[in-house]
Coordinates of C-alpha atoms in Angstrom, one line a residue:
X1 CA -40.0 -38.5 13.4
X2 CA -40.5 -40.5 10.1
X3 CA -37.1 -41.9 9.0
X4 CA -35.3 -40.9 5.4
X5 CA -35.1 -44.3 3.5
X6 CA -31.6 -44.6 2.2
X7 CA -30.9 -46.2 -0.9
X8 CA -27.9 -48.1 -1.2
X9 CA -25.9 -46.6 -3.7
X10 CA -23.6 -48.7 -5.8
X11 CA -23.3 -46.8 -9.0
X12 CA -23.2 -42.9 -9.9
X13 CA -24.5 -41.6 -12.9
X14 CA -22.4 -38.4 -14.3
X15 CA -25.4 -36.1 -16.2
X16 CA -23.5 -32.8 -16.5
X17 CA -23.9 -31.0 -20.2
X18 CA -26.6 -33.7 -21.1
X19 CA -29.4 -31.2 -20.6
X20 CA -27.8 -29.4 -23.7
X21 CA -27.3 -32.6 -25.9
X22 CA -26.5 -30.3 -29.2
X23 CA -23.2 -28.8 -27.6
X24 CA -21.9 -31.8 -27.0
X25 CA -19.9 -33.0 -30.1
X26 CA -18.5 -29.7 -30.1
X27 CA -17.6 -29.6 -26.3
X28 CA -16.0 -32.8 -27.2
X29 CA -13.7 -31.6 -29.8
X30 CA -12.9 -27.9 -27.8
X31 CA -12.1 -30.4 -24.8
X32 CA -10.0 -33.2 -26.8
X33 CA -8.1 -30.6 -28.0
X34 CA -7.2 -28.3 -25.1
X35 CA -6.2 -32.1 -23.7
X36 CA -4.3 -33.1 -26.6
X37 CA -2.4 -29.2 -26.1
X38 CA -1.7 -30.3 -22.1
X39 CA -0.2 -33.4 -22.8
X40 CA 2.1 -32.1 -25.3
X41 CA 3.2 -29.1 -23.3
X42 CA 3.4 -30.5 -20.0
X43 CA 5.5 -33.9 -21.3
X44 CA 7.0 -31.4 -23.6
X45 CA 8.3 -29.4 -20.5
X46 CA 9.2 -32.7 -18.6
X47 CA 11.6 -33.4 -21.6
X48 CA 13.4 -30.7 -22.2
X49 CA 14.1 -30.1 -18.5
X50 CA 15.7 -33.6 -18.2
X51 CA 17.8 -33.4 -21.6
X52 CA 19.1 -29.8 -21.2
X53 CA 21.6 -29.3 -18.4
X54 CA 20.8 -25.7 -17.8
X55 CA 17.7 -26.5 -16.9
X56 CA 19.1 -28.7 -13.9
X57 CA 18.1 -26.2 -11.3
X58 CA 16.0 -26.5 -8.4
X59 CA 13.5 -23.8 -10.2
X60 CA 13.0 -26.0 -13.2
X61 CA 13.3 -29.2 -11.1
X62 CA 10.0 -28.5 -8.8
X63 CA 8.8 -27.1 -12.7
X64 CA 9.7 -30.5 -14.2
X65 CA 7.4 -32.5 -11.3
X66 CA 4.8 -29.8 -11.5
X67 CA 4.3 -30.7 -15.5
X68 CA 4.3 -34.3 -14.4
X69 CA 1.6 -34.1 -11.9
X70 CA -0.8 -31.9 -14.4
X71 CA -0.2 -34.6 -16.9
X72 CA -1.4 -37.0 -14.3
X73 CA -4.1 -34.7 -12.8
X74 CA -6.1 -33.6 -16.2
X75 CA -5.8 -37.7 -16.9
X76 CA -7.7 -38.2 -14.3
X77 CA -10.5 -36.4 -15.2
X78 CA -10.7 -35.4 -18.6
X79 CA -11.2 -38.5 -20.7
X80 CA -13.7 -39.5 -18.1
X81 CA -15.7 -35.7 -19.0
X82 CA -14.9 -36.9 -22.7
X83 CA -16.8 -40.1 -21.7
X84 CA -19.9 -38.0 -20.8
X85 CA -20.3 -35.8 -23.4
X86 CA -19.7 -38.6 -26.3
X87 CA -22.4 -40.9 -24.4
X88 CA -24.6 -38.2 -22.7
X89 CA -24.0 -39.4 -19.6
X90 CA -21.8 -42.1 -17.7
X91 CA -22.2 -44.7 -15.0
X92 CA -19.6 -45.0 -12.6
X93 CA -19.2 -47.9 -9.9
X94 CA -18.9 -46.5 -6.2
X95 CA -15.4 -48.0 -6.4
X96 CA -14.6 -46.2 -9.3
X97 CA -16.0 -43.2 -8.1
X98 CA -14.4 -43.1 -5.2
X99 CA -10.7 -44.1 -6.8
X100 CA -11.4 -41.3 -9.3
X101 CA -11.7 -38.5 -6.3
X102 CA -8.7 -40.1 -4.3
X103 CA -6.5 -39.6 -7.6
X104 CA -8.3 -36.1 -8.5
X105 CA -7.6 -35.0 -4.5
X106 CA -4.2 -36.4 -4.6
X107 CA -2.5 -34.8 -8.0
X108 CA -4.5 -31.8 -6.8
X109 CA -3.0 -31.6 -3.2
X110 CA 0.7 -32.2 -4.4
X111 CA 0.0 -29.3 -7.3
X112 CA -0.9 -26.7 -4.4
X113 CA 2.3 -28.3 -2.1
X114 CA 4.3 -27.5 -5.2
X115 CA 3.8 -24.5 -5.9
X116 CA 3.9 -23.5 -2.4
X117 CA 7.5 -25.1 -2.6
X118 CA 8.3 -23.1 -6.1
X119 CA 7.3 -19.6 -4.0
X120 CA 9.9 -21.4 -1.3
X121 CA 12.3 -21.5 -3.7
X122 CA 11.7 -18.0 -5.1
X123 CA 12.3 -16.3 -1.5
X124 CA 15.5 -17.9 -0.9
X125 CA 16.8 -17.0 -4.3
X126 CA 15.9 -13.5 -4.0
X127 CA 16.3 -12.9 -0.3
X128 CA 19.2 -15.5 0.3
X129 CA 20.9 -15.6 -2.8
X130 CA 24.5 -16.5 -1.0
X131 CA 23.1 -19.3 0.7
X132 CA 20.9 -20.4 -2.1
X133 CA 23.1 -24.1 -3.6
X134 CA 23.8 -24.7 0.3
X135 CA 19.6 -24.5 1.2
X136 CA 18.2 -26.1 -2.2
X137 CA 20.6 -29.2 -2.3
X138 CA 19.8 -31.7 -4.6
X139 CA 18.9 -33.8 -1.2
X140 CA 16.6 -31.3 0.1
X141 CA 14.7 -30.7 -3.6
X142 CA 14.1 -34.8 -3.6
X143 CA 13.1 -34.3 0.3
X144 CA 11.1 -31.6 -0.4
X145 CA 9.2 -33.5 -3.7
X146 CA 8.6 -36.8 -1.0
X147 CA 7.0 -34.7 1.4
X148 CA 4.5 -33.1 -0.9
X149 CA 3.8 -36.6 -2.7
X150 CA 3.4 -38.1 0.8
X151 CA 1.5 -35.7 2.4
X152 CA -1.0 -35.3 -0.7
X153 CA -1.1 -38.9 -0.2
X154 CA -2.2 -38.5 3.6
X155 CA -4.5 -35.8 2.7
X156 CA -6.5 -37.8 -0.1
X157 CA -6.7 -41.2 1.6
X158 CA -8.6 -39.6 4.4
X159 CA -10.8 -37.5 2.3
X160 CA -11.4 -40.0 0.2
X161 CA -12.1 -42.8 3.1
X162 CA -14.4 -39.7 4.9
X163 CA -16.5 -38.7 2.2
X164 CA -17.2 -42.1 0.9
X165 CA -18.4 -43.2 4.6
X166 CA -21.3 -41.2 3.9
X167 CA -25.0 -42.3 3.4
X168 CA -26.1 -41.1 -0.2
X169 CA -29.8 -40.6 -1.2
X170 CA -29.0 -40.4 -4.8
X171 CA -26.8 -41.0 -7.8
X172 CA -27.1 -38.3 -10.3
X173 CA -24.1 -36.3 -10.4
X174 CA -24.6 -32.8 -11.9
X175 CA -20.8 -32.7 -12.8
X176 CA -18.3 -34.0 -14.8
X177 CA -16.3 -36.2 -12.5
X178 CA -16.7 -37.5 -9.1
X179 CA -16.1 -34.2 -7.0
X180 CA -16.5 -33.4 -3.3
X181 CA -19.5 -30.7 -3.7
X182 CA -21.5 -32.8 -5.8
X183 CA -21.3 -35.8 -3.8
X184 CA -22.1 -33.6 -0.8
X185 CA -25.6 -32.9 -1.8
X186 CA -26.3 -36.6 -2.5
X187 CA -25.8 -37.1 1.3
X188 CA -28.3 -38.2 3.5
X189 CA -28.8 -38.6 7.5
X190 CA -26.0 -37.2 9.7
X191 CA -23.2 -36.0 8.0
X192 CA -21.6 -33.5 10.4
X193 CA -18.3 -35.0 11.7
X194 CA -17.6 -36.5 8.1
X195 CA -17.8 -32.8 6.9
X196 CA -15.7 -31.6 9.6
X197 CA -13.1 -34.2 9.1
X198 CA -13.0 -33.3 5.2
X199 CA -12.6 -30.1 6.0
X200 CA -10.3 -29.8 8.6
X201 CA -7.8 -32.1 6.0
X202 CA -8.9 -29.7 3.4
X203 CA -7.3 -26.7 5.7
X204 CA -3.8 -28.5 5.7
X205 CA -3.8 -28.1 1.8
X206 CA -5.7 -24.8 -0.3
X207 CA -5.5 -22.3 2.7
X208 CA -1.9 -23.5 4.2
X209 CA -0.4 -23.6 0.9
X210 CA -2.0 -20.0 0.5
X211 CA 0.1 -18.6 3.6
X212 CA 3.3 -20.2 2.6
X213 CA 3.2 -18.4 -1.1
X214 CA 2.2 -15.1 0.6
X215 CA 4.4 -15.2 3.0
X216 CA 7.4 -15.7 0.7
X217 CA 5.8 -13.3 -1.8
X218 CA 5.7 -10.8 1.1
X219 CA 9.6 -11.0 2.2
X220 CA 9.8 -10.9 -1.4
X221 CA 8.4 -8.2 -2.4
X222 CA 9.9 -6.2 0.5
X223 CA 13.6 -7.4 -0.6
X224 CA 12.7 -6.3 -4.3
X225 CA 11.6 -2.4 -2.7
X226 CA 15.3 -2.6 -1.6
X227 CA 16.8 -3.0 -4.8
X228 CA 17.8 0.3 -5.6
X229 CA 17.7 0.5 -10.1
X230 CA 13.9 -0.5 -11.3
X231 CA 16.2 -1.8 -13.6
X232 CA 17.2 -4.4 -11.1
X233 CA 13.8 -4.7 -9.6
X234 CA 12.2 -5.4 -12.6
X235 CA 14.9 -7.9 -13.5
X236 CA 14.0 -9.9 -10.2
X237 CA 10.5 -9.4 -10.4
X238 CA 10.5 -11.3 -13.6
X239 CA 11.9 -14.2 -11.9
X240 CA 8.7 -14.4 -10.2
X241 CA 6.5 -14.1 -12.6
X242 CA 5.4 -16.6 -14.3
X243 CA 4.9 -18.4 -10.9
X244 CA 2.9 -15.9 -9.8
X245 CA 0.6 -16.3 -12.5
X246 CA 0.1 -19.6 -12.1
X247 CA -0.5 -19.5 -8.7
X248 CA -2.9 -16.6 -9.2
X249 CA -4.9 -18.5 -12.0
X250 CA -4.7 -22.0 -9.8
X251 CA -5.9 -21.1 -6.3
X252 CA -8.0 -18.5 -7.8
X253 CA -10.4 -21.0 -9.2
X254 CA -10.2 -23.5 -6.2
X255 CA -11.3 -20.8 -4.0
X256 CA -14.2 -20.0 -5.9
X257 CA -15.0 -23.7 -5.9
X258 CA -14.2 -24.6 -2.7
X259 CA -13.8 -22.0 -0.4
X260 CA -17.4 -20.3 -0.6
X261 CA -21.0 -20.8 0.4
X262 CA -22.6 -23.2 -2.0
X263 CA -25.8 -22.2 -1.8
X264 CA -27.4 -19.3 -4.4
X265 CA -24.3 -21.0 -7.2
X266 CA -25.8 -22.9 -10.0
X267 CA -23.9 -26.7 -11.3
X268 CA -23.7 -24.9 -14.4
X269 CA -21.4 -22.3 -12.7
X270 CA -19.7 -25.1 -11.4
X271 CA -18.9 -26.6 -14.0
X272 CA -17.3 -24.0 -16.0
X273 CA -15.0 -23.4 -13.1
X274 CA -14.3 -26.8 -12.7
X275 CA -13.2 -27.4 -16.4
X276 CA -11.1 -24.6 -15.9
X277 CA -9.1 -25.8 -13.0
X278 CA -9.2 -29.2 -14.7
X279 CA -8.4 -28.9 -18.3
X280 CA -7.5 -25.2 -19.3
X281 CA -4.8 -24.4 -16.0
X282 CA -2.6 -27.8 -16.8
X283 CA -2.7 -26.5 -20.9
X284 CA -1.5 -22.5 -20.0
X285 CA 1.1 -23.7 -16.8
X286 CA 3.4 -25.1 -19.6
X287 CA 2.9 -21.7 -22.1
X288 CA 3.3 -19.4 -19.2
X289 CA 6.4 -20.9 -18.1
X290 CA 7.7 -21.2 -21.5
X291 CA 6.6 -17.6 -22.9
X292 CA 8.1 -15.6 -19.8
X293 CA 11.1 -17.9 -19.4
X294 CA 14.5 -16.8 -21.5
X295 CA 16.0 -20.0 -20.3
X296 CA 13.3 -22.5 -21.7
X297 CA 12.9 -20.5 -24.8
X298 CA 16.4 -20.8 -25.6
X299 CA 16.5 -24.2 -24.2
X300 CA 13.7 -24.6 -27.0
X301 CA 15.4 -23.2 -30.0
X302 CA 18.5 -25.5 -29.3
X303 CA 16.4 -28.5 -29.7
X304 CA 14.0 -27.9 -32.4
X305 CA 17.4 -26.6 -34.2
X306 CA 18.9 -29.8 -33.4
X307 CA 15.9 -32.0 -34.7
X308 CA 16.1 -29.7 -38.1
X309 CA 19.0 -31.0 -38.8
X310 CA 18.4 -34.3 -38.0

């Protein structure tokens, strides 16, 4: 058997959207804005949970670290994609590579451990209501928070060590960051238990998460049936919301992207979904939450008045 020759690779070259170098400027400004947008609302959100006291509520707290980690999250990736498009293309170190795709798998994990606590939190205030301030102590929330930063930490240091023990034959990227299924097809030689590894850490986090929020969703759902008025069902459906949405939108588009067969999908399809989960899904968590939310609204109003009359 002749033997692959495998090149040593100490560099990555990011390509995606240069085959298309006219749409670049404008990709640029569509992307620096919907950036801009996410920053605002997310640190927005952030603020006005700490400075109002009504928001003080373990809802709005797991909200408030949620925000925090999107701001953190679409950081990691978009001014490197803003990078790309400006230049046409960027080079990236292995090292930077491969710190880009711990931080990209670690804000990642602890968004899905979040909102698996928020749908946590959501079940025990509609199906425990009287034991609600004994079960979401401030001690618990803060216990809660650790073990999804410390367990996305976990997660992502053994991906990250996993996939980047690999033997790549290559360097150009088709993407716009440093991403799991892109690095995948650069791999040469035996790859098997690497894969299995990755994947077996990926199982703790996108499919666990899943069961948690619909299993709560599911002992919500049936508590909401009970609820005699539709007035009153309604009412505490709309709790639920704007969680729901999110979550919907969220793991919708890390399925697609990560839960499927790769073969027969273009980059270009995977792309668009990944500057979707990236950019677009930490801009709307902030307007969803806001929009649907009569406490933030009115939470809003009482500060911009506030600043008027300053």
């Amino acid at each position: 058997m002749a033997e692959k020759n495998v090149t040593l690779v100490s560099e990555f070259l990011l390509i995606a959207f240069t085959d298309c170098p006219e749409w670049g400027l404008p990709l640029f400004l569509l992307f620096l804005s919907i950036y801009v947008i996410s920053l605002l609302g997310n640190a927005g959100m952030v603020l006005l949970i700490r400075v109002d006291g009504r928001l003080h509520t373990p809802m709005y707290f797991l909200l408030g670290h949620l925000s925090f980690v999107d701001i953190c999250y679409s950081s990691t990736i978009v001014p490197q994609m803003l990078a790309v498009l400006l230049q046409r293309g960027a080079a990236l170190s292995y090292t930077c590579c491969a710190a880009q795709f711990f931080l990209f798998t670690f804000f990642g994990s602890i968004d899905c451990y979040l909102l698996a606590l928020m749908a946590y939190d959501r079940y025990v205030a509609v199906c425990r209501p009287l034991l609600y301030v004994t079960i979401m102590t401030e001690k618990a929330r803060w216990g809660f928070v650790a073990g999804a930063y410390g367990a996305g930490f976990f997660s992502a240091f053994v991906r990250t060590v996993t996939a980047f023990s690999l033997s790549f034959c290559g360097n150009k990227i088709d993407f716009i960051f440093c991403d799991l299924p892109p690095l995948l097809k650069l791999t040469c030689g035996d790859s098997y238990t690497q894969e299995v590894v990755i994947v077996v850490f990926a199982i703790f986090v996108i499919p666990a998460c899943m069961v948690a929020i619909l299993v709560s969703y599911l002992f919500i759902v049936v508590a909401i049936m009970r609820i005699p008025s539709a007035g009153g069902r309604a009412k505490t459906f709309s709790t639920c919301a704007s969680h729901l949405m999110t979550v919907s939108l969220f793991f919708g588009t890390l399925i697609f992207m990560y839960l499927r067969d790769n073969s027969g999908h273009s980059s270009q399809e995977d792309r668009v979904v990944s500057v979707f989960y990236t950019t677009v899904i930490p801009m709307l968590n902030p307007l969803i939450y806001s929009m649907r939310n009569k406490e933030v609204k009115e939470s809003l109003r009482k500060v911009l008045e506030r600043a008027e009359l300053y």
